[in-house]
Coordinates of C-alpha atoms and ligand atoms in Angstrom, one line a residue:
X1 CA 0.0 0.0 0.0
X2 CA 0.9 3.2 -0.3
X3 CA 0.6 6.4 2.1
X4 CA 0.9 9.8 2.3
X5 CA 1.1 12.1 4.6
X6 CA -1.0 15.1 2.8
X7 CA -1.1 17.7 6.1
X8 CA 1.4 17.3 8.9
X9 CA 0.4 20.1 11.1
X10 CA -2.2 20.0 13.7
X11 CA -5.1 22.6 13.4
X12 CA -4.4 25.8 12.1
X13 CA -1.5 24.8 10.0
X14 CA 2.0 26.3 10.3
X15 CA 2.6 29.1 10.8
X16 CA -0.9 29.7 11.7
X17 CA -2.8 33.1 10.6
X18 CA -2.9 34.4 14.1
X19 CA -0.3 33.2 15.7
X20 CA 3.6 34.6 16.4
X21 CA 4.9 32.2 18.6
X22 CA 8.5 31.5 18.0
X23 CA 8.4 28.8 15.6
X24 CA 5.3 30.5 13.4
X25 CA 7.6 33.6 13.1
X26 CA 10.3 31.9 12.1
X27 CA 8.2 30.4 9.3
X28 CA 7.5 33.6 8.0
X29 CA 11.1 35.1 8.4
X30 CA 12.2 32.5 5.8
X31 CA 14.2 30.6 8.3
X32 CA 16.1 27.6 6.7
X33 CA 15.0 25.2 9.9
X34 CA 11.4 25.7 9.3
X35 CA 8.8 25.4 5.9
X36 CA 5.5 25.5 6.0
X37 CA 3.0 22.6 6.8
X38 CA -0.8 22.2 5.8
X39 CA -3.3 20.8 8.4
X40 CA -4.0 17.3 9.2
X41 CA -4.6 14.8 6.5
X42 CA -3.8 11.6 5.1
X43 CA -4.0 9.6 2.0
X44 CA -4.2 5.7 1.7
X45 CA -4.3 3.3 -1.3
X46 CA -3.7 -0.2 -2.0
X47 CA -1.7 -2.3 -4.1
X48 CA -4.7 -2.7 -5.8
X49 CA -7.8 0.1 -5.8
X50 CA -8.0 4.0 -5.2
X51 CA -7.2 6.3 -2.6
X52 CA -8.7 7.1 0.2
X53 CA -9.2 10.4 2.0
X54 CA -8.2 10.2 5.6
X55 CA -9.5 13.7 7.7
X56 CA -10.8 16.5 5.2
X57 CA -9.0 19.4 6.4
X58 CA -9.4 22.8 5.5
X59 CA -6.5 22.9 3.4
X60 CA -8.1 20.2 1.4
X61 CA -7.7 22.1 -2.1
X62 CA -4.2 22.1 -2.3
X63 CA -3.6 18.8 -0.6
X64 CA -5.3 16.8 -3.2
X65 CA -3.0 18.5 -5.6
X66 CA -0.9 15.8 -4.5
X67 CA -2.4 12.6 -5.6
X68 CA -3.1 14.4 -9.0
X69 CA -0.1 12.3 -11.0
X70 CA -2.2 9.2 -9.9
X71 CA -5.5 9.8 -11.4
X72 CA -6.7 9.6 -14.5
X73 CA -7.1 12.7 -16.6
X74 CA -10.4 12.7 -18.4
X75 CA -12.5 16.0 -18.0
X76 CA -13.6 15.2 -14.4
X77 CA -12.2 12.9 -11.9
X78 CA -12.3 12.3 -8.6
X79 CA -8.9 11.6 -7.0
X80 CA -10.5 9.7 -4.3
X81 CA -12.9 7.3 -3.2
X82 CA -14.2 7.8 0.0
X83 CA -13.1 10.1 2.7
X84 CA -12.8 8.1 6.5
X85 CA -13.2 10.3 10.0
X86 CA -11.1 9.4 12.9
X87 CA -13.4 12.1 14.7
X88 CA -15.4 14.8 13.5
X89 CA -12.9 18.3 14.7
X90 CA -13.5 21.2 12.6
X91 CA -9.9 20.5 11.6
X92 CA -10.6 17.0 10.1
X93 CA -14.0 17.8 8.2
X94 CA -14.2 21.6 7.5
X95 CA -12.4 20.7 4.8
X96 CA -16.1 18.1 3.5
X97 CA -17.6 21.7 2.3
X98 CA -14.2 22.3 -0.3
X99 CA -15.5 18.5 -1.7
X100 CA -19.3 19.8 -2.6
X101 CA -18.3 20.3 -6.4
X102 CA -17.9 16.5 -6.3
X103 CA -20.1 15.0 -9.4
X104 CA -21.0 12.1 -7.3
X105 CA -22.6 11.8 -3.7
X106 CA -19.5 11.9 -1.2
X107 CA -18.6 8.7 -0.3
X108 CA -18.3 9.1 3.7
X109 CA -17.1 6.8 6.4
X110 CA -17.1 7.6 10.3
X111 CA -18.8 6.4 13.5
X112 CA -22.7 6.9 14.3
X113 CA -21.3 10.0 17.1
X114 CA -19.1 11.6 14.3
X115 CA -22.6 11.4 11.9
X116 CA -23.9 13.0 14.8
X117 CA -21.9 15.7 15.4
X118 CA -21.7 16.4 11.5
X119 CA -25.4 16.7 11.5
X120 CA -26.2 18.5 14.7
X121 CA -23.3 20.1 15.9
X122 CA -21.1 21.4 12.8
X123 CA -24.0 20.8 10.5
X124 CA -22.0 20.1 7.4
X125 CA -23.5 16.7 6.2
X126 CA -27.1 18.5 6.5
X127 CA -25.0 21.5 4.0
X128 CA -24.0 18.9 1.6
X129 CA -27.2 17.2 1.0
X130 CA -28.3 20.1 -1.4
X131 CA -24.8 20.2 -3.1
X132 CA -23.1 16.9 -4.0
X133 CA -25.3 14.7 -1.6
X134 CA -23.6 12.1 0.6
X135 CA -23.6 8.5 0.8
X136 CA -22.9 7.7 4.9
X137 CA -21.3 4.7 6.3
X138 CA -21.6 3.4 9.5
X139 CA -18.4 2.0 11.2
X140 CA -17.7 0.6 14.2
X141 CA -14.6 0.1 16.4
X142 CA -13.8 -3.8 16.4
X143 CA -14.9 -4.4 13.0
X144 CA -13.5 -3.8 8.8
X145 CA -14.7 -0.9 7.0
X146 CA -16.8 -2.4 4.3
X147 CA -14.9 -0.5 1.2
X148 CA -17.2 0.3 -1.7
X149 CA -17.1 -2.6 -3.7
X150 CA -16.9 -1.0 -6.9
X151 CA -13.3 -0.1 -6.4
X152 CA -11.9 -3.4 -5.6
X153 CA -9.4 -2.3 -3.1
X154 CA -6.7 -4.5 -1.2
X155 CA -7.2 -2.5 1.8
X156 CA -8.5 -3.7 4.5
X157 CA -9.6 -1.1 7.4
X158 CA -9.8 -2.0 11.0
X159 CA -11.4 0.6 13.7
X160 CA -10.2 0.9 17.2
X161 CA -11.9 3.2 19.9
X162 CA -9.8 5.6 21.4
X163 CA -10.5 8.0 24.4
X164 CA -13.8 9.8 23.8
X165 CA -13.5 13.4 23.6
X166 CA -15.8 15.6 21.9
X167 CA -15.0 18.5 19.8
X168 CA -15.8 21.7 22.0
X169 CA -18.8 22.3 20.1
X170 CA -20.2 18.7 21.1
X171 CA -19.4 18.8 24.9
X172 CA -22.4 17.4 27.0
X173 CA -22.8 20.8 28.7
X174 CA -22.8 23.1 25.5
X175 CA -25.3 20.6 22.9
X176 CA -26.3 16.9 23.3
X177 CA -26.6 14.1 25.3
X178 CA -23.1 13.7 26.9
X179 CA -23.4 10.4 25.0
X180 CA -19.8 10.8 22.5
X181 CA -19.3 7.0 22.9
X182 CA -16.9 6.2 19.9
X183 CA -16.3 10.1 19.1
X184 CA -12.5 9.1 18.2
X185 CA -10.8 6.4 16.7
X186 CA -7.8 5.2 14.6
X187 CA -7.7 2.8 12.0
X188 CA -5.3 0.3 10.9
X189 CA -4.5 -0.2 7.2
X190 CA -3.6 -4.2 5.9
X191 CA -3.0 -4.5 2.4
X192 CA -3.9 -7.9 1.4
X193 CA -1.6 -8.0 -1.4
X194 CA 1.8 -6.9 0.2
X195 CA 0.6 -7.5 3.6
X196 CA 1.9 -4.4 4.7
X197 CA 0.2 -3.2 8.1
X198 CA 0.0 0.9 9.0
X199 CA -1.5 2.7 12.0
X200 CA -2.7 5.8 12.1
X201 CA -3.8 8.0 15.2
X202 CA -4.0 11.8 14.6
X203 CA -5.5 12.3 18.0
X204 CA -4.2 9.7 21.1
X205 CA -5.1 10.6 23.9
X206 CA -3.8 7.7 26.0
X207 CA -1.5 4.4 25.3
X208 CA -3.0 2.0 26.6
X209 CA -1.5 -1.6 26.8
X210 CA -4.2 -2.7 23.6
X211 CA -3.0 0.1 21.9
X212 CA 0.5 -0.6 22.2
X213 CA 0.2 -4.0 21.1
X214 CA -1.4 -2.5 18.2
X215 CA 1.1 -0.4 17.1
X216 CA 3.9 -2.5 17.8
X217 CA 2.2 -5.2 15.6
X218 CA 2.2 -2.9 12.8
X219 CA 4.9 -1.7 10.1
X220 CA 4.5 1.5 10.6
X221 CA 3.0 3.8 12.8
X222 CA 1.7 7.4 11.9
X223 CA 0.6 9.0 15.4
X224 CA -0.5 11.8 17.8
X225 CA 2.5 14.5 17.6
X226 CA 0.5 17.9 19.0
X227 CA 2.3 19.0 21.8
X228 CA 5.7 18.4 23.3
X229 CA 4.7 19.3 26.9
X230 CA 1.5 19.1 28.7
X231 CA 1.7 22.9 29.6
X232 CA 2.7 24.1 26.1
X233 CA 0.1 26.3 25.3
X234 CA 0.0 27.7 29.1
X235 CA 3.6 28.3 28.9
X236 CA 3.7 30.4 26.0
X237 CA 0.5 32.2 27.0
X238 CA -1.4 30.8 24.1
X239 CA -4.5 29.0 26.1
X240 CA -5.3 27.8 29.7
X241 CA -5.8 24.5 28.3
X242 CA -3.2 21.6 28.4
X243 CA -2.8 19.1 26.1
X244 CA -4.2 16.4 27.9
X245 CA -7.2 18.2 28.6
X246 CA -7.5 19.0 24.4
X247 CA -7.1 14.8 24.0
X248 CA -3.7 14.3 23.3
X249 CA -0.9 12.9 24.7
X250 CA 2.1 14.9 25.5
X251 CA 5.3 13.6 23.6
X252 CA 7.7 14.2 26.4
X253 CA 8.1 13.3 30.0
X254 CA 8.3 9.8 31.6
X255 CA 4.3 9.0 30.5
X256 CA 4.9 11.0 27.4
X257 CA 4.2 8.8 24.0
X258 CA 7.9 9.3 22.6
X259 CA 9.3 6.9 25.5
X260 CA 6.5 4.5 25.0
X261 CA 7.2 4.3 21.0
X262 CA 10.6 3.9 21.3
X263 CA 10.3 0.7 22.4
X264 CA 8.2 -0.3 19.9
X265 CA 9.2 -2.9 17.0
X266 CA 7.8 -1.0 14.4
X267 CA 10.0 -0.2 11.2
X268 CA 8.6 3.1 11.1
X269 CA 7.7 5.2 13.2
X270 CA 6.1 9.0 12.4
X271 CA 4.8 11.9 14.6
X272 CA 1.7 13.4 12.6
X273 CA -0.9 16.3 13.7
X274 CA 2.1 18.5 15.1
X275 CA 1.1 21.8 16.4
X276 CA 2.8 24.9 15.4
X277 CA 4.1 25.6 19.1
X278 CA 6.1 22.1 18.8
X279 CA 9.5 22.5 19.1
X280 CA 9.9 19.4 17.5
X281 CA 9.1 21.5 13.8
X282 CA 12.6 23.5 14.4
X283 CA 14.9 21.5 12.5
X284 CA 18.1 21.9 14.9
X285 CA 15.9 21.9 18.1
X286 CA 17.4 20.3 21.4
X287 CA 13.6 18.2 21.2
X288 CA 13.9 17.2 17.8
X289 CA 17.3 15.6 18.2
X290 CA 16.0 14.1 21.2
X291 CA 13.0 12.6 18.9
X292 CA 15.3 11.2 16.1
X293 CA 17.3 9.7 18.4
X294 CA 14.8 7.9 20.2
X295 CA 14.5 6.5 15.9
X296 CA 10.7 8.2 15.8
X297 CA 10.5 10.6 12.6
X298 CA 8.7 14.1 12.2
X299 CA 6.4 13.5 9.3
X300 CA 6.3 16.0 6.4
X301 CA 3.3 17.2 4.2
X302 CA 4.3 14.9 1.3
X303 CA 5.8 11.9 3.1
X304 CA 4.9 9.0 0.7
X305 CA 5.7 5.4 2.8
X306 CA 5.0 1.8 1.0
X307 CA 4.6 -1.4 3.0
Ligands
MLT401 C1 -7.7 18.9 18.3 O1 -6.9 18.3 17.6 O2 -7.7 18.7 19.5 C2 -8.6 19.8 17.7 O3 -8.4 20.0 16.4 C3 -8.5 21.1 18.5 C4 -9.4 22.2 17.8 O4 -9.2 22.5 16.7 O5 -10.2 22.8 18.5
MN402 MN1 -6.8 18.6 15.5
ZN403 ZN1 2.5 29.4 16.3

């Protein structure tokens, strides 16, 4: 299969448009240790079959620029087949209303608390009805993403539950029930072909020993790089919030997720999602030598990985 890293940046991008922490400056000073990086996204295909959208961020335009050498060229075509939700952030789906010139009904895949919050919360699939029309699937942690069938893909696509948290317009005491049972997940990519096995988690929260066990079973990894400490944001006066409050796991610190994934057997091993206050993004930081060595990569916007 192949993947490719399409955004590496967590929401807002880098640098972001109102935002002059160190790192987003530098970005804009020109600074040979930093480029820019569009917002979270992915892109999946298999040995055999089409690609599939993973997150539809907001800088969905330009990112599916990048699958363009892969598609066929007649008048219209769509680069992709489907687009999958590991949750339903305005950073993974605002980019569902740059899709509505599609010329068939989106295909869409996420879990019935994602359809939720897509319908009552950030009303977008409501939106989309009266443009391109969308054709919903169900999916569930525990079981395989039933593909469309038309595309014959060798992918198979395994959901796994991670930590519920709700996007802030979702929270129990702003709209709903409180019920955001299966509001995040992963998914692991097997390609039945090459047998090549990929895990991706843009927004961990936890590692818990299941978890692990996934990702160490897997080839490679692509996971949850927001924040280096828990008190980033705090610390640079940015937000009173911490990481682990926003749902993701701090890389640093003994609990942190970069001590955990170093001891995993993967063959590769990727941060993803990285906000712009990461330290990690400056290429000759003290944090990102501290990353490679620990043999864990900082994905790029681009990064193309077979397996
Ligand atoms: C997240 O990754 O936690 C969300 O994208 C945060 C947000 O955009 O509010
Ligand atoms: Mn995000
Ligand atoms: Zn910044």
């Amino acid at each position: 299969m192949l993947v490719r890293i399409l955004g590496s940046a967590a929401g807002g991008g880098f640098p972001q448009w109102n935002c002059n922490c160190p790192g987003c400056q530098s970005v804009r000073e020109g600074k040979n240790t930093v480029h820019q990086r569009t917002q979270s996204s992915l892109a999946v295909r298999g040995t055999e079959g089409s690609w599939y959208l993973i997150n539809a961020s907001p800088d969905v335009r330009q990112q599916l620029e990048r699958l363009r050498d892969t598609v066929p060229t007649s008048i219209r075509s769509n680069p992709i087949a489907g687009v999958l939700l590991t949750d339903a952030e305005i950073d993974h789906t605002a980019g569902l209303m740059i899709l509505r010139e599609s010329a068939e009904p989106l295909a869409i895949y996420g879990t019935n608390s994602v359809r939720k919050a897509l319908t009552d919360g950030f009303s977008i699939l409501r939106v989309l009805k009266d443009y391109c029309g969308v054709v919903w699937s169900n999916i569930e942690p525990g079981s395989t993403v039933d593909l469309n069938s038309d595309d014959s893909s060798s992918l198979e696509i395994e959901v796994f539950s991670l930590k519920s948290k709700p996007p802030k317009y979702m929270r129990s005491d702003v709209r709903g029930d409180g019920n955001h049972h299966n509001s995040v997940v992963g998914f692991t990519f097997r390609d039945r072909i090459s047998g090549g096995v990929v895990t991706y988690a843009p927004a961990l929260s936890e590692l818990s020993d299941s978890i692990l066990e996934r990702l160490d079973k897997s080839d490679c990894i692509l996971v949850d790089g927001t924040f280096w400490q828990n008190d980033e944001l705090v610390k640079l006066g940015m937000s009173t919030r911490t990481s682990e409050a926003m749902g993701h796991l701090p890389l640093s610190g003994d609990n942190g997720s970069l001590n955990h994934l170093a001891k995993l057997s993967s063959k590769r091993k990727i941060f993803t999602h990285i906000n712009n206050s990461n330290p990690i993004l400056v290429a000759n930081s003290a944090e990102r030598k501290i990353v490679e060595a620990a043999g864990v990569e900082v994905g790029d916007d681009g990064l193309t990985i077979e397996f």
